[in-house]
Short mmCIF file of C-alpha atoms in Angstrom, two decimals:
data_model
loop_
_atom_site.label_atom_id
_atom_site.label_comp_id
_atom_site.label_asym_id
_atom_site.label_seq_id
_atom_site.Cartn_x
_atom_site.Cartn_y
_atom_site.Cartn_z
CA UNK K 7 0.00 0.00 0.00
CA UNK K 8 1.48 3.43 -0.88
CA UNK K 9 2.79 5.68 1.87
CA UNK K 10 0.04 8.18 1.19
CA UNK K 11 -2.48 5.69 2.61
CA UNK K 12 -1.02 6.31 6.08
CA UNK K 13 -2.11 9.94 5.88
CA UNK K 14 -5.48 10.85 7.39
CA UNK K 15 -8.25 10.64 4.82
CA UNK K 16 -8.96 14.36 5.17
CA UNK K 17 -5.38 15.11 4.12
CA UNK K 18 -5.43 12.65 1.23
CA UNK K 19 -8.57 14.27 -0.17
CA UNK K 20 -7.56 17.87 0.49
CA UNK K 21 -8.04 19.86 -2.75
CA UNK K 22 -4.85 20.81 -4.61
CA UNK K 23 -6.50 23.58 -6.64
CA UNK K 24 -9.73 25.58 -6.78
CA UNK K 25 -11.26 23.17 -9.27
CA UNK K 26 -11.15 20.38 -6.70
CA UNK K 27 -12.93 22.36 -3.96
CA UNK K 28 -16.39 21.01 -3.18
CA UNK K 29 -18.99 23.55 -2.07
CA UNK K 30 -18.71 27.32 -1.41
CA UNK K 31 -19.47 28.13 -5.03
CA UNK K 32 -21.11 31.39 -3.91
CA UNK K 33 -17.51 32.49 -3.16
CA UNK K 34 -15.38 30.32 -5.45
CA UNK K 35 -17.49 30.00 -8.59
CA UNK K 36 -16.68 31.99 -11.75
CA UNK K 37 -17.07 35.71 -11.13
CA UNK K 38 -17.53 35.20 -7.40
CA UNK K 39 -15.58 37.26 -4.80
CA UNK K 40 -12.92 34.76 -3.71
CA UNK K 41 -12.39 33.46 -7.25
CA UNK K 42 -11.75 37.04 -8.38
CA UNK K 43 -9.29 37.46 -5.50
CA UNK K 44 -7.42 34.31 -6.54
CA UNK K 45 -7.28 35.42 -10.16
CA UNK K 46 -6.16 38.97 -9.33
CA UNK K 47 -2.67 37.88 -8.28
CA UNK K 48 -2.92 40.23 -5.29
CA UNK K 49 -3.64 38.56 -1.93
CA UNK K 50 -5.63 40.54 0.60
CA UNK K 51 -6.32 40.06 4.30
CA UNK K 52 -9.62 38.37 5.03
CA UNK K 53 -11.64 36.50 7.62
CA UNK K 54 -13.33 33.22 6.72
CA UNK K 55 -16.45 32.79 8.86
CA UNK K 56 -18.39 29.56 8.91
CA UNK K 57 -19.16 26.38 10.85
CA UNK K 58 -16.58 23.60 11.27
CA UNK K 59 -15.57 21.43 8.35
CA UNK K 60 -16.55 23.69 5.46
CA UNK K 61 -13.10 24.38 3.98
CA UNK K 62 -11.70 27.43 5.78
CA UNK K 63 -8.19 25.96 6.18
CA UNK K 64 -8.25 24.50 2.67
CA UNK K 65 -9.09 27.87 1.11
CA UNK K 66 -6.30 29.57 3.07
CA UNK K 67 -3.75 26.96 1.93
CA UNK K 68 -4.89 27.24 -1.68
CA UNK K 69 -4.54 31.01 -1.47
CA UNK K 70 -0.93 30.61 -0.34
CA UNK K 71 -0.26 28.21 -3.23
CA UNK K 72 -1.94 30.52 -5.74
CA UNK K 73 0.26 33.45 -4.72
CA UNK K 74 3.42 31.35 -4.20
CA UNK K 75 3.44 32.58 -0.61
CA UNK K 76 4.97 31.12 2.52
CA UNK K 77 2.12 29.66 4.62
CA UNK K 78 2.37 30.09 8.40
CA UNK K 79 -0.50 28.50 10.36
CA UNK K 80 -1.20 29.55 13.95
CA UNK K 81 -3.78 27.93 16.22
CA UNK K 82 -5.38 30.51 18.48
CA UNK K 83 -6.37 27.66 20.79
CA UNK K 84 -2.77 26.56 21.39
CA UNK K 85 -0.74 29.60 20.35
CA UNK K 86 -0.01 33.04 21.71
CA UNK K 87 2.11 36.16 21.27
CA UNK K 88 5.26 34.01 20.95
CA UNK K 89 3.84 32.39 17.81
CA UNK K 90 2.94 35.80 16.40
CA UNK K 91 6.52 37.03 16.96
CA UNK K 92 7.91 33.95 15.24
CA UNK K 93 5.57 34.51 12.30
CA UNK K 94 6.76 38.13 12.02
CA UNK K 95 10.40 36.96 12.00
CA UNK K 96 9.75 34.33 9.34
CA UNK K 97 7.79 36.81 7.21
CA UNK K 98 10.61 39.36 7.48
CA UNK K 99 13.20 36.77 6.40
CA UNK K 100 11.02 35.72 3.45
CA UNK K 101 10.46 39.33 2.37
CA UNK K 102 14.11 40.35 2.67
CA UNK K 103 15.62 37.12 1.31
CA UNK K 104 16.81 36.49 -2.21
CA UNK K 105 13.46 35.03 -3.28
CA UNK K 106 11.50 37.93 -1.73
CA UNK K 107 8.58 35.60 -1.02
CA UNK K 108 5.21 36.76 0.23
CA UNK K 109 3.81 35.38 3.48
CA UNK K 110 0.28 34.41 4.47
CA UNK K 111 -0.33 34.06 8.20
CA UNK K 112 -3.35 31.86 8.85
CA UNK K 113 -4.93 32.04 12.32
CA UNK K 114 -7.38 29.24 13.03
CA UNK K 115 -10.12 29.99 15.60
CA UNK K 116 -9.02 33.64 15.63
CA UNK K 117 -11.87 34.52 18.00
CA UNK K 118 -9.93 32.67 20.73
CA UNK K 119 -7.23 35.36 20.70
CA UNK K 120 -7.82 38.23 23.12
CA UNK K 121 -7.73 41.91 22.15
CA UNK K 122 -4.00 42.42 22.73
CA UNK K 123 -3.14 39.29 20.75
CA UNK K 124 -5.33 40.40 17.85
CA UNK K 125 -3.84 43.90 18.03
CA UNK K 126 -0.36 42.40 17.59
CA UNK K 127 -1.19 41.68 13.94
CA UNK K 128 -2.26 45.23 13.05
CA UNK K 129 1.08 46.98 12.33
CA UNK K 130 2.29 44.11 10.17
CA UNK K 131 -0.96 43.88 8.22
CA UNK K 132 -0.82 47.65 7.62
CA UNK K 133 2.83 47.58 6.56
CA UNK K 134 2.16 44.73 4.15
CA UNK K 135 4.68 42.42 5.83
CA UNK K 136 2.18 39.59 5.52
CA UNK K 137 -1.37 38.87 4.49
CA UNK K 138 -3.59 37.93 7.39
CA UNK K 139 -6.27 35.24 7.05
CA UNK K 140 -8.39 34.43 10.08
CA UNK K 141 -10.80 31.52 10.40
CA UNK K 142 -13.65 31.61 12.88
CA UNK K 143 -16.83 29.76 13.70
CA UNK K 144 -18.12 32.79 15.62
CA UNK K 145 -19.61 36.02 14.31
CA UNK K 146 -16.55 38.25 13.67
CA UNK K 147 -18.63 41.35 14.40
CA UNK K 148 -18.63 40.29 18.04
CA UNK K 149 -15.42 38.28 18.36
CA UNK K 150 -12.85 40.14 16.22
CA UNK K 151 -11.44 43.57 17.11
CA UNK K 152 -12.98 46.35 15.03
CA UNK K 153 -9.50 47.60 14.04
CA UNK K 154 -8.56 44.20 12.61
CA UNK K 155 -12.02 43.70 11.14
CA UNK K 156 -11.77 47.00 9.23
CA UNK K 157 -8.59 45.79 7.52
CA UNK K 158 -9.96 42.44 6.38
CA UNK K 159 -12.72 41.36 4.03
CA UNK K 160 -15.20 38.95 5.62
CA UNK K 161 -16.30 35.91 3.63
CA UNK K 162 -19.16 33.79 4.94
CA UNK K 163 -18.82 30.05 4.27
CA UNK K 164 -21.90 27.82 4.31
CA UNK K 165 -22.36 24.25 5.59
CA UNK K 166 -21.90 21.78 2.75
CA UNK K 167 -25.05 20.62 1.00
CA UNK K 168 -26.01 16.93 0.84
CA UNK K 169 -24.86 16.70 -2.79
CA UNK K 170 -21.48 18.15 -1.78
CA UNK K 171 -21.06 15.52 0.93
CA UNK K 172 -22.00 12.75 -1.49
CA UNK K 173 -19.26 13.97 -3.83
CA UNK K 174 -16.75 13.64 -0.99
CA UNK K 175 -17.84 10.04 -0.33
CA UNK K 176 -17.48 9.29 -4.04
CA UNK K 177 -13.94 10.70 -4.08
CA UNK K 178 -13.02 8.60 -1.04
CA UNK K 179 -14.32 5.51 -2.81
CA UNK K 180 -12.46 6.39 -6.02
CA UNK K 181 -9.12 6.18 -4.19
CA UNK K 182 -10.15 2.95 -2.48
CA UNK K 183 -10.34 4.51 0.98
CA UNK K 184 -13.78 3.11 1.91
CA UNK K 185 -15.93 0.18 0.79
CA UNK K 186 -19.21 0.57 -1.08
CA UNK K 187 -22.14 1.92 0.93
CA UNK K 188 -25.76 0.89 0.59
CA UNK K 189 -28.16 3.78 -0.03
CA UNK K 190 -29.68 3.72 3.46
CA UNK K 191 -26.23 3.73 5.09
CA UNK K 192 -25.09 6.58 2.87
CA UNK K 193 -28.20 8.62 3.67
CA UNK K 194 -27.63 8.14 7.39
CA UNK K 195 -23.97 9.07 7.06
CA UNK K 196 -24.79 12.26 5.14
CA UNK K 197 -27.42 13.25 7.71
CA UNK K 198 -24.96 12.64 10.55
CA UNK K 199 -22.27 14.79 8.90
CA UNK K 200 -24.76 17.68 8.92
CA UNK K 201 -22.82 19.85 6.48
CA UNK K 202 -19.42 19.16 8.09
CA UNK K 203 -16.88 17.59 5.71
CA UNK K 204 -14.39 16.91 8.50
CA UNK K 205 -16.96 14.97 10.52
CA UNK K 206 -17.86 13.00 7.39
CA UNK K 207 -14.24 12.12 6.57
CA UNK K 208 -13.40 11.12 10.14
CA UNK K 209 -16.47 8.88 10.24
CA UNK K 210 -15.58 7.34 6.88
CA UNK K 211 -12.12 6.58 8.20
CA UNK K 212 -13.58 4.86 11.28
CA UNK K 213 -15.85 2.77 9.05
CA UNK K 214 -13.00 1.85 6.72
CA UNK K 215 -10.85 0.55 9.59
CA UNK K 216 -13.73 -1.48 11.05
CA UNK K 217 -14.72 -2.86 7.64
CA UNK K 218 -11.11 -3.83 6.92
CA UNK K 219 -10.83 -5.70 10.21
CA UNK K 220 -13.93 -7.74 9.31
CA UNK K 221 -12.98 -8.07 5.62
CA UNK K 222 -16.30 -6.45 4.77
CA UNK K 223 -16.66 -5.22 1.20
CA UNK K 224 -20.01 -3.48 1.58
CA UNK K 225 -21.46 -1.33 4.37
CA UNK K 226 -25.17 -1.65 5.15
CA UNK K 227 -27.26 0.45 7.50
CA UNK K 228 -27.52 -2.12 10.29
CA UNK K 229 -23.76 -2.68 10.41
CA UNK K 230 -23.07 1.06 10.30
CA UNK K 231 -25.34 1.58 13.32
CA UNK K 232 -23.69 -1.28 15.18
CA UNK K 233 -20.21 0.15 14.59
CA UNK K 234 -20.96 3.80 15.27
CA UNK K 235 -23.59 3.32 17.95
CA UNK K 236 -26.42 5.46 19.19
CA UNK K 237 -24.84 8.73 18.07
CA UNK K 238 -26.02 7.97 14.52
CA UNK K 239 -29.67 7.54 15.53
CA UNK K 240 -30.02 11.16 16.51
CA UNK K 241 -29.66 12.16 12.87
CA UNK K 242 -32.27 9.76 11.41
CA UNK K 243 -34.43 12.72 10.40
CA UNK K 244 -31.69 15.29 10.59
CA UNK K 245 -29.43 16.86 8.04
CA UNK K 246 -30.80 20.40 8.29
CA UNK K 247 -28.03 22.92 8.26
CA UNK K 248 -26.85 24.50 11.49
CA UNK K 249 -27.97 28.02 10.65
CA UNK K 250 -31.37 26.84 9.50
CA UNK K 251 -31.91 25.21 12.88
CA UNK K 252 -30.94 28.27 14.91
CA UNK K 253 -33.22 30.28 12.62
CA UNK K 254 -36.07 27.87 13.41
CA UNK K 255 -35.42 28.31 17.14
CA UNK K 256 -35.39 32.11 16.83
CA UNK K 257 -38.59 32.18 14.79
CA UNK K 258 -40.33 29.80 17.23
CA UNK K 259 -39.46 32.11 20.15
CA UNK K 260 -40.63 35.12 18.14
CA UNK K 261 -43.83 33.25 17.29
CA UNK K 262 -44.53 32.53 20.99
CA UNK K 263 -44.49 28.73 20.61
CA UNK K 264 -42.67 27.27 23.64
CA UNK K 265 -42.96 23.65 22.46
CA UNK K 266 -41.42 24.37 19.06
CA UNK K 267 -38.75 26.54 20.67
CA UNK K 268 -37.82 23.74 23.08
CA UNK K 269 -37.76 21.21 20.24
CA UNK K 270 -35.29 23.23 18.15
CA UNK K 271 -33.23 24.08 21.23
CA UNK K 272 -32.83 20.40 22.11
CA UNK K 273 -32.16 19.53 18.46
CA UNK K 274 -29.24 21.93 18.48
CA UNK K 275 -27.83 20.57 21.74
CA UNK K 276 -28.29 17.02 20.44
CA UNK K 277 -26.43 17.98 17.28
CA UNK K 278 -23.42 19.20 19.21
CA UNK K 279 -24.04 22.98 19.21
CA UNK K 280 -22.02 24.87 21.82
CA UNK K 281 -24.41 25.86 24.65
CA UNK K 282 -22.45 29.11 25.03
CA UNK K 283 -23.36 29.97 21.45
CA UNK K 284 -26.99 29.16 22.27
CA UNK K 285 -26.82 31.44 25.33
CA UNK K 286 -25.56 34.35 23.20
CA UNK K 287 -28.40 33.85 20.75
CA UNK K 288 -30.95 33.86 23.57
CA UNK K 289 -29.58 37.19 24.81
CA UNK K 290 -30.00 38.54 21.28
CA UNK K 291 -33.60 37.27 21.10
CA UNK K 292 -34.41 38.98 24.40
CA UNK K 293 -33.25 42.32 22.98
CA UNK K 294 -34.52 41.97 19.44
CA UNK K 295 -37.94 40.38 19.87
CA UNK K 296 -39.03 41.20 23.43
CA UNK K 297 -37.22 44.39 24.34
CA UNK K 298 -39.10 46.73 26.63
CA UNK K 299 -42.32 44.73 26.43
CA UNK K 300 -40.68 42.68 29.20
CA UNK K 301 -37.26 44.01 30.27
CA UNK K 302 -36.91 41.03 32.63
CA UNK K 303 -36.32 38.81 29.61
CA UNK K 304 -32.85 40.24 28.97
CA UNK K 305 -31.88 39.82 32.62
CA UNK K 306 -33.16 36.23 32.60
CA UNK K 307 -31.15 35.47 29.46
CA UNK K 308 -27.99 36.86 31.05
CA UNK K 309 -28.68 34.90 34.23
CA UNK K 310 -29.16 31.71 32.20
CA UNK K 311 -25.83 32.28 30.45
CA UNK K 312 -24.11 32.83 33.78
CA UNK K 313 -25.76 29.72 35.24
CA UNK K 314 -24.43 27.64 32.37
CA UNK K 315 -20.92 29.02 32.91
CA UNK K 316 -21.11 28.00 36.59
CA UNK K 317 -22.66 24.55 36.08
CA UNK K 318 -21.58 23.45 32.61
CA UNK K 319 -23.28 20.54 30.82
CA UNK K 320 -25.67 18.94 31.37
CA UNK K 321 -26.84 20.75 34.53
CA UNK K 322 -26.54 24.25 33.09
CA UNK K 323 -28.58 23.37 30.02
CA UNK K 324 -31.76 23.40 32.13
CA UNK K 325 -31.26 27.10 32.86
CA UNK K 326 -31.00 27.76 29.13
CA UNK K 327 -34.16 25.70 28.53
CA UNK K 328 -35.98 27.76 31.18
CA UNK K 329 -34.90 30.90 29.34
CA UNK K 330 -36.12 29.50 26.00
CA UNK K 331 -39.60 28.88 27.42
CA UNK K 332 -39.74 32.31 29.13
CA UNK K 333 -38.73 34.12 25.94
CA UNK K 334 -41.32 32.19 23.95
CA UNK K 335 -44.22 33.11 26.27
CA UNK K 336 -43.11 36.69 26.99
CA UNK K 337 -44.91 39.62 25.30
CA UNK K 338 -43.16 40.56 22.07
CA UNK K 339 -41.88 43.91 20.83
CA UNK K 340 -39.25 44.81 18.27
CA UNK K 341 -39.85 48.53 18.81
CA UNK K 342 -36.36 49.20 20.24
CA UNK K 343 -34.73 47.02 17.56
CA UNK K 344 -36.58 48.91 14.81
CA UNK K 345 -35.85 52.29 16.41
CA UNK K 346 -32.15 51.48 16.70
CA UNK K 347 -31.93 50.48 13.03
CA UNK K 348 -33.84 53.58 11.93
CA UNK K 349 -31.57 55.82 14.00
CA UNK K 350 -28.45 54.20 12.51
CA UNK K 351 -29.78 54.66 8.97
CA UNK K 352 -30.72 58.29 9.68
CA UNK K 353 -27.35 59.21 11.18
CA UNK K 354 -25.51 57.49 8.33
CA UNK K 355 -27.16 59.65 5.67
CA UNK K 356 -27.60 62.83 7.74
CA UNK K 357 -25.01 65.54 8.32
CA UNK K 358 -23.16 66.11 11.60
CA UNK K 359 -25.56 68.53 13.23
CA UNK K 360 -24.04 70.65 16.04
CA UNK K 361 -25.10 70.09 19.63
CA UNK K 362 -27.43 72.95 20.72
CA UNK K 363 -25.75 75.44 23.06
CA UNK K 364 -28.09 74.77 25.98
CA UNK K 365 -27.20 71.05 25.89
CA UNK K 366 -23.43 71.53 25.84
CA UNK K 367 -21.27 70.88 28.85
CA UNK K 368 -19.58 73.95 30.39
CA UNK K 369 -16.77 72.77 32.70
CA UNK K 370 -14.56 75.87 32.17
CA UNK K 371 -15.05 79.62 32.61
CA UNK K 372 -14.34 80.27 28.93
CA UNK K 373 -17.03 77.83 27.86
CA UNK K 374 -19.54 79.49 30.14
CA UNK K 375 -18.61 82.87 28.63
CA UNK K 376 -19.32 81.35 25.22
CA UNK K 377 -22.83 80.44 26.44
CA UNK K 378 -22.21 76.70 26.65
CA UNK K 379 -25.10 75.27 28.70
CA UNK K 380 -26.93 78.61 28.86
CA UNK K 381 -30.69 78.21 29.21
CA UNK K 382 -30.61 74.53 30.10
CA UNK K 383 -33.52 73.47 32.30
CA UNK K 384 -32.66 70.89 34.96
CA UNK K 385 -35.50 68.35 34.69
CA UNK K 386 -35.41 67.38 38.36
CA UNK K 387 -36.33 70.95 39.33
CA UNK K 388 -39.39 70.98 37.06
CA UNK K 389 -42.91 69.79 37.85
CA UNK K 390 -43.07 66.01 37.77
CA UNK K 391 -39.36 65.83 36.92
CA UNK K 392 -40.13 66.82 33.32
CA UNK K 393 -39.13 70.07 31.57
CA UNK K 394 -42.19 70.44 29.36
CA UNK K 395 -41.45 72.11 26.03
CA UNK K 396 -37.67 71.59 26.24
CA UNK K 397 -35.95 70.54 22.99
CA UNK K 398 -33.20 67.90 23.07
CA UNK K 399 -32.64 67.50 19.32
CA UNK K 400 -30.30 69.55 17.10
CA UNK K 401 -31.67 72.90 15.92
CA UNK K 402 -34.03 72.55 12.97
CA UNK K 403 -34.37 68.78 13.24
CA UNK K 404 -37.93 67.50 13.28
CA UNK K 405 -38.80 64.81 15.84
CA UNK K 406 -37.87 61.60 14.00
CA UNK K 407 -40.20 59.27 15.89
CA UNK K 408 -37.79 56.33 15.90
CA UNK K 409 -39.27 54.60 18.93
CA UNK K 410 -42.86 53.45 18.56
CA UNK K 411 -43.86 51.22 21.50
CA UNK K 412 -46.30 48.41 20.79
CA UNK K 413 -49.50 47.78 22.72
CA UNK K 414 -48.10 44.71 24.48
CA UNK K 415 -46.56 44.09 27.89
CA UNK K 416 -44.80 46.93 29.68
CA UNK K 417 -44.74 48.98 26.46
CA UNK K 418 -48.46 49.65 26.95
CA UNK K 419 -47.53 51.74 29.99
CA UNK K 420 -44.52 53.23 28.21
CA UNK K 421 -46.77 54.33 25.34
CA UNK K 422 -49.22 55.90 27.79
CA UNK K 423 -46.40 57.84 29.46
CA UNK K 424 -45.00 59.08 26.14
CA UNK K 425 -48.46 60.26 25.06
CA UNK K 426 -48.80 62.21 28.33
CA UNK K 427 -45.35 63.79 27.94
CA UNK K 428 -46.17 64.81 24.36
CA UNK K 429 -49.44 66.33 25.58
CA UNK K 430 -47.53 68.42 28.13
CA UNK K 431 -45.04 69.50 25.49
CA UNK K 432 -47.86 70.57 23.15
CA UNK K 433 -49.59 72.38 26.02
CA UNK K 434 -46.37 74.27 26.82
CA UNK K 435 -45.88 75.24 23.17
CA UNK K 436 -49.50 76.42 22.88
CA UNK K 437 -49.38 78.35 26.16
#
């Protein structure tokens, strides 16, 4: 048997060029963003965001090959500042050597690096010493420093489709790495992989070893279940992609269906989702879909996340389940979410209006002489703690009406209060 057979199956099937890459055609197909980047001859720093086993490392390696660049991988799980310094030294030697070779520094699980570690890349990315490629399974908007994020394009990779996974099985069979699979066994295997090529290849390798030990030339469903055990049964009706499932959970909470929300929550745990990821999504749901209709929801979500951190699995998962049910039955409002988005859109297209003089701070004598803060009415000294008729917007700006509370939960009372305050403002203006 050739020496290559001793390599892990994932390594033996790793694509050697773009044409061999399975999946991610929304990025790598003709005319698509990453294909254009490859064909440009000019590497650029980027972040590859997607679930495990979808080709992030493969794409980074192919990019290094395409640009004839030195490839320096760093694991943010195992590495640290020492590895970054060594990468800088190697990149400097490559740049200043006779070959004047480019360098690509690939950081796997970049979200595991803290702020100071991520900041260590910035001067070298800006100087062009090396091209930075980060891989992450977490949303880079939350996990990657804004300074580094602003210097890198973000590409979103998707879980592999069932047809993509079937192609991988076919390639493994073409090189004689696994025996033939009956249709039912193949369907179960594809469902279990759940869009993750690495999980699929590791499972194929396990099956190949077991089949070889029994001199089995064909794998049927019953034998596959016997070898791999109960973990396969969980995916009998599975195969939905990770992000579709979290979307189903979110929509079930928004739709006030606690049973459906619990079902999708447990499906995600059963499929191996990180409970910490689930906790973050629950916090988001509390803000986006419940908001001020029930402000306790956000606190409960944060408490559930903290409970999980203290207890871990499986004990801490009950706190998350309690939060799921509470969010599902809580009154719903996206009024703050909508107001926030409207305000962002308005500020983005509007000019930088000056702060009115009466709202400016006046900590110095000169600023007071310039009328900073002049005419400001201290609300606590006014009737009911409200300075009726006072204007807090820039001069000439009409009230934008971003926040429109719904008639549900606590926002019913908030709406009543805002109507009363507007009435007092109108009364002041008319008086």
